[in-house]
Amino acid sequence: MQQLNNPFLENNRPTDNTSLNRLRVIDIPDIPVDPEVKGKRGLRLMSADNLIETIKKESRYLDLDLENIPDVKLPIYLNKALESENLKVRLTAENIARRLGRNLAFILLTLKKGDRVNREARPDWEDEHWDYWRQVENIVFVGGLCSGSLGQRLKYYIDKLFQETETPQYRIKFAKNPSLIPMIGAARHAPKECSKLLVFDFGQTLIKRGLANFENDKLNNINQLSSLESKHVEEIEFRNENEEKKEAEKLKKYIIKTISETWKEVVTNYSKPCSTISVSIANDLIDGKFFGGGYGKLGLLSDDLQKEIETELNRLIDSNIEVTFIHDGTAAADTYAETDNSVLLSFGTAIGVGFPIKKAGLRPVSEGLL
């Protein structure tokens, strides 16, 4: 099937107005919108932070000891609570999953129907942007919030609301390995001769690390290493550019430290990877340059930061490697590059959007990973 004309892409890169975090669900004519949803932005409805706050409020009924559970792991415990033998715990978890599933369903309904009241609340989108979302056929959900029992419940409540409102539904797929998707997409960029690739997913909350293994030219699996805490990426107001540059320098050093120490760990415990390292990163990149918040502050340091990081890494590990940074939404979308008329949505710190595009040179992926 022919690919849709995508107004959210420019030279195959997502435009600045791609984000669904700024989408507002004002109202949907002839469909009663939940009071908890009406007027809210996408970020407010689907962010991990808001889910974590909800879990904290219900921790007593979920039988959770907040003093001994890091915030970032609370969604994992919600997954476990959905399968609990304790009825009170299970019903509390079900109510949270129902709220999250309906939040997501109303976002999708807003996009699918494209009603004027919601169009007017998104002035940076033209009719062509709304028309695109109405014509999309396939949506792939990835990210930690879409895994396990929670992912199954989200799909149930999405399907249920669409059926109740008699609205044509997107074909929805939940990734088998949702937390690995950006690393899988980044690994597909490995050189053809590479059989073992060191790959990272630098997120706003966690840094995921893995060793991608290729057999018969296909990406067969990713050996996951323990995740690390993300540092120096908070989007805070700096008093001046010098202060922000200092924080950017700390972030750069932390990235170099993380990659170099991981390289040494892999060489010691597994085998030496190929001389290319693929890094999915939660930041917009244009021609390899960083901009924006979070990791974007790295753009203040240099116009060729990738080369500077490579040089320092080569000094630390006494090797000659090449590092490739890929926008995490693009990396995730590259996992499903062969899926026509599709959009990839990731749910974590915020809503990420990626558009699968067929690209030459991407390594094939084993079906078991998708």
XYZ file of C-alpha atoms in Angstrom:
370
model
C 0.000 0.000 0.000
C 1.251 3.476 -0.789
C 2.508 5.505 2.139
C 0.395 8.463 3.251
C 1.656 11.962 2.609
C 2.976 12.896 6.054
C 2.939 16.623 6.964
C 4.785 15.834 10.198
C 7.946 14.905 8.309
C 10.444 17.207 6.639
C 13.388 15.538 4.912
C 12.328 12.361 6.743
C 12.677 14.093 10.140
C 9.769 14.848 12.514
C 8.760 18.527 12.516
C 8.578 20.643 15.684
C 4.783 20.323 15.910
C 4.704 16.512 15.928
C 4.231 16.195 19.693
C 1.021 14.799 21.173
C 1.963 16.114 24.605
C 0.421 19.471 23.626
C -2.761 17.948 22.172
C -5.840 18.957 24.207
C -9.043 16.958 24.502
C -11.556 19.806 24.713
C -14.710 17.930 23.773
C -16.009 15.278 21.388
C -19.475 16.058 19.992
C -22.081 13.341 20.665
C -19.639 11.450 22.907
C -19.550 12.121 26.676
C -15.953 12.879 27.657
C -14.901 11.874 31.174
C -14.521 14.914 33.494
C -10.996 13.729 34.358
C -10.082 14.052 30.675
C -11.920 17.152 29.465
C -9.613 20.076 28.724
C -6.449 18.145 29.603
C -3.303 17.943 27.474
C -1.821 14.669 26.277
C 1.129 14.960 28.651
C -1.198 15.365 31.631
C -3.220 12.329 30.596
C -0.440 9.852 29.779
C 2.819 10.784 31.517
C 4.613 8.324 33.773
C 4.909 11.013 36.448
C 1.133 11.342 36.740
C 0.702 7.589 36.810
C 3.301 7.353 39.578
C 1.474 10.017 41.610
C -1.778 8.070 41.228
C -0.086 4.865 42.373
C 1.312 6.704 45.395
C -2.124 7.990 46.357
C -3.513 4.451 46.182
C -0.428 2.765 47.695
C -2.291 1.813 50.861
C -4.880 -0.148 48.852
C -2.175 -1.576 46.572
C -0.259 -2.807 49.619
C 2.924 -0.983 48.574
C 5.707 0.169 50.886
C 6.717 3.454 49.244
C 9.793 3.856 51.435
C 11.396 0.798 49.845
C 10.283 1.222 46.228
C 11.887 3.829 43.926
C 9.289 5.947 42.138
C 10.486 4.824 38.719
C 9.619 1.186 39.569
C 6.068 1.810 40.744
C 4.512 1.013 37.299
C 6.193 -2.406 37.531
C 4.433 -3.007 40.846
C 1.159 -1.887 39.282
C 1.612 -4.659 36.714
C 2.062 -7.160 39.525
C -0.962 -5.781 41.391
C -3.170 -6.454 38.352
C -2.445 -10.168 38.855
C -2.693 -10.123 42.658
C -4.705 -12.787 44.497
C -5.778 -10.056 46.937
C -9.123 -8.756 45.614
C -8.703 -5.264 47.078
C -5.250 -4.894 45.528
C -6.404 -6.236 42.152
C -9.484 -4.005 41.962
C -7.479 -0.902 42.917
C -4.959 -1.688 40.189
C -7.785 -2.334 37.723
C -9.296 1.092 38.443
C -5.937 2.766 37.758
C -5.508 0.796 34.514
C -9.072 1.685 33.476
C -8.409 5.401 34.013
C -5.157 5.258 32.019
C -6.755 3.203 29.243
C -9.677 5.612 28.884
C -7.270 8.585 28.903
C -5.419 7.059 25.983
C -8.644 6.103 24.212
C -9.913 9.696 24.355
C -6.620 10.942 22.890
C -7.019 8.481 20.005
C -10.686 9.402 19.536
C -9.714 13.076 19.360
C -7.170 12.300 16.635
C -9.438 9.937 14.695
C -12.480 12.229 14.649
C -10.672 15.569 14.255
C -13.595 17.652 15.550
C -13.390 21.409 15.096
C -13.459 22.157 18.830
C -10.202 20.246 19.255
C -8.694 21.594 16.038
C -9.124 25.124 17.369
C -7.195 24.168 20.507
C -4.207 23.103 18.376
C -3.441 26.189 16.216
C -0.049 24.833 15.081
C -1.836 22.054 13.141
C -3.421 22.689 9.772
C -6.194 20.597 8.226
C -3.557 18.372 6.613
C -2.209 17.391 10.027
C -5.626 16.344 11.272
C -6.393 14.582 7.967
C -3.206 12.563 8.369
C -4.278 11.219 11.772
C -7.720 10.350 10.422
C -6.147 8.256 7.643
C -3.560 6.420 9.751
C -4.336 2.701 9.850
C -1.815 1.143 12.245
C -0.549 2.273 15.644
C 2.226 0.466 17.498
C 2.484 1.124 21.235
C 5.859 0.839 22.953
C 7.409 1.934 26.237
C 7.305 0.702 29.809
C 3.642 1.629 30.342
C 2.612 -0.719 27.535
C 4.163 -3.901 28.885
C 2.683 -6.914 30.633
C -0.775 -6.932 32.172
C -1.002 -3.128 32.090
C -0.557 -3.120 28.321
C -3.301 -5.743 27.947
C -5.686 -3.688 30.075
C -4.934 -0.506 28.107
C -5.862 -2.256 24.861
C -9.055 -3.623 26.404
C -10.272 -0.184 27.516
C -9.283 1.451 24.216
C -11.202 -1.149 22.217
C -14.163 -0.892 24.568
C -14.520 2.891 24.250
C -14.195 2.823 20.458
C -16.860 0.111 20.252
C -19.191 2.030 22.577
C -18.863 5.172 20.446
C -19.090 3.217 17.159
C -15.923 4.946 15.899
C -13.703 3.171 13.320
C -10.708 1.910 15.246
C -7.003 2.089 14.469
C -5.361 -1.311 14.135
C -3.391 -1.407 17.381
C -0.321 -3.515 18.084
C 1.493 -3.692 21.408
C 5.183 -4.497 21.001
C 6.370 -7.831 22.424
C 9.383 -6.143 23.975
C 8.146 -2.556 24.480
C 11.060 -1.333 26.593
C 13.584 -2.623 24.023
C 12.090 -1.007 20.922
C 14.392 2.086 20.693
C 17.442 -0.183 21.117
C 16.148 -2.596 18.475
C 15.679 0.275 16.013
C 19.100 1.716 16.824
C 20.671 -1.719 16.374
C 19.214 -1.979 12.848
C 21.709 0.736 11.849
C 24.643 -1.613 12.513
C 27.115 -2.056 9.639
C 26.458 -5.173 7.560
C 29.587 -6.961 8.782
C 28.794 -6.327 12.471
C 27.731 -9.389 14.506
C 27.779 -7.852 18.013
C 26.801 -4.218 18.562
C 26.850 -2.168 21.759
C 23.567 -0.249 21.911
C 22.048 2.291 24.326
C 18.754 4.032 24.985
C 19.442 7.296 26.832
C 16.052 8.273 28.254
C 14.900 11.059 30.545
C 14.631 8.679 33.508
C 16.777 5.634 32.760
C 19.662 4.651 30.513
C 19.117 1.198 29.035
C 22.114 -0.775 27.792
C 22.458 -3.892 25.715
C 24.546 -6.043 23.412
C 22.767 -6.688 20.118
C 23.539 -10.063 18.534
C 23.129 -10.798 14.821
C 22.829 -14.278 13.292
C 22.520 -14.923 9.554
C 22.426 -11.133 9.029
C 19.306 -10.753 11.272
C 19.134 -9.048 14.656
C 18.409 -12.119 16.774
C 18.415 -10.815 20.363
C 19.658 -8.118 22.720
C 21.422 -9.104 25.925
C 20.172 -6.512 28.397
C 22.555 -5.056 30.941
C 21.319 -3.375 34.105
C 19.762 0.053 33.542
C 21.374 3.186 34.959
C 19.864 6.392 36.294
C 19.760 9.343 33.898
C 21.534 12.416 35.289
C 21.805 16.123 34.401
C 18.782 16.008 32.052
C 16.215 17.809 34.170
C 14.528 20.616 32.253
C 15.032 23.422 34.753
C 15.298 27.187 34.434
C 18.959 28.238 34.428
C 19.955 31.732 35.511
C 22.170 32.190 32.452
C 23.737 30.298 29.556
C 27.028 29.742 31.399
C 25.182 27.898 34.148
C 23.430 25.733 31.575
C 26.734 25.048 29.813
C 28.244 23.814 33.069
C 25.383 21.361 33.468
C 25.770 20.348 29.804
C 29.454 19.620 30.432
C 28.498 17.373 33.360
C 26.000 15.591 31.116
C 28.619 15.089 28.409
C 31.068 13.597 30.910
C 28.374 11.306 32.281
C 27.526 10.056 28.778
C 31.185 9.356 28.060
C 31.636 7.626 31.421
C 28.542 5.467 30.877
C 29.542 4.368 27.376
C 33.223 3.736 28.203
C 32.468 1.737 31.354
C 29.806 -0.278 29.548
C 32.269 -1.053 26.750
C 34.770 -2.381 29.281
C 32.034 -4.397 31.031
C 30.939 -6.025 27.770
C 34.498 -6.817 26.646
C 35.183 -8.427 30.021
C 31.965 -10.431 30.361
C 31.030 -11.172 26.744
C 33.293 -10.375 23.802
C 34.551 -7.321 21.967
C 31.723 -5.633 20.005
C 32.160 -4.128 16.558
C 33.652 -0.650 16.325
C 30.283 1.106 15.923
C 28.063 2.092 18.865
C 24.404 3.044 18.304
C 22.768 5.391 20.807
C 19.048 6.145 20.902
C 18.624 9.415 22.792
C 15.600 11.358 24.033
C 16.383 14.505 22.095
C 15.656 16.120 18.751
C 18.596 15.986 16.381
C 19.072 17.940 13.160
C 22.131 16.991 11.112
C 23.597 15.406 14.229
C 23.227 18.571 16.316
C 21.382 18.682 19.635
C 18.764 21.278 20.475
C 15.951 21.783 22.958
C 15.726 20.809 26.630
C 16.982 17.778 28.542
C 19.791 16.315 26.439
C 19.374 19.289 24.098
C 21.626 21.425 26.296
C 24.521 19.460 24.796
C 24.084 21.653 21.709
C 25.571 24.557 23.672
C 28.949 22.818 23.824
C 29.787 22.140 20.192
C 28.435 21.841 16.658
C 30.214 18.475 16.357
C 29.708 16.961 19.776
C 29.433 13.460 18.370
C 33.036 13.638 17.130
C 34.246 15.059 20.452
C 32.573 12.223 22.352
C 34.127 9.687 19.981
C 37.604 11.168 20.488
C 37.346 11.043 24.282
C 35.896 7.527 24.240
C 38.681 6.257 22.010
C 41.206 7.658 24.475
C 39.527 5.991 27.444
C 39.046 2.546 25.922
C 42.139 2.557 23.704
C 40.176 1.687 20.605
C 38.863 3.260 17.419
C 35.090 3.444 17.506
C 32.307 5.429 15.874
C 29.273 6.621 17.856
C 25.944 7.296 16.146
C 23.210 9.231 17.988
C 19.619 8.651 16.836
C 16.484 10.453 18.044
C 14.632 7.912 20.220
C 11.342 8.331 18.353
C 13.140 7.751 15.052
C 14.994 4.746 16.460
C 11.753 3.234 17.735
C 10.035 3.842 14.387
C 12.943 2.205 12.541
C 12.069 -1.026 14.357
C 8.832 -1.101 12.330
C 10.140 0.564 9.170
C 8.285 -1.887 6.904
C 4.818 -1.233 8.424
C 2.750 0.910 6.024
C 0.530 3.839 7.075
C 1.580 3.557 10.677
C 2.532 5.645 13.679
C 4.532 4.516 16.682
C 3.599 5.927 20.089
C 5.829 5.484 23.128
C 4.694 6.170 26.671
C 7.136 6.979 29.423
C 8.246 10.320 30.803
C 6.158 11.832 27.988
C 4.408 10.717 24.789
C 6.870 10.043 21.998
C 5.858 9.886 18.333
C 7.681 8.123 15.525
C 6.824 7.463 11.881
C 8.042 4.178 10.365
C 9.689 4.811 6.997
C 11.289 2.259 4.703
C 15.036 2.919 4.648
C 17.852 1.298 2.740
C 20.506 -0.472 4.764
C 18.531 -1.333 7.906
C 19.406 -4.796 9.229
C 16.517 -7.317 9.303
C 14.948 -8.207 12.669
C 13.923 -11.636 13.947
C 10.139 -11.958 14.273
C 10.569 -13.067 17.872
C 11.698 -9.563 18.868
C 8.664 -7.774 17.431
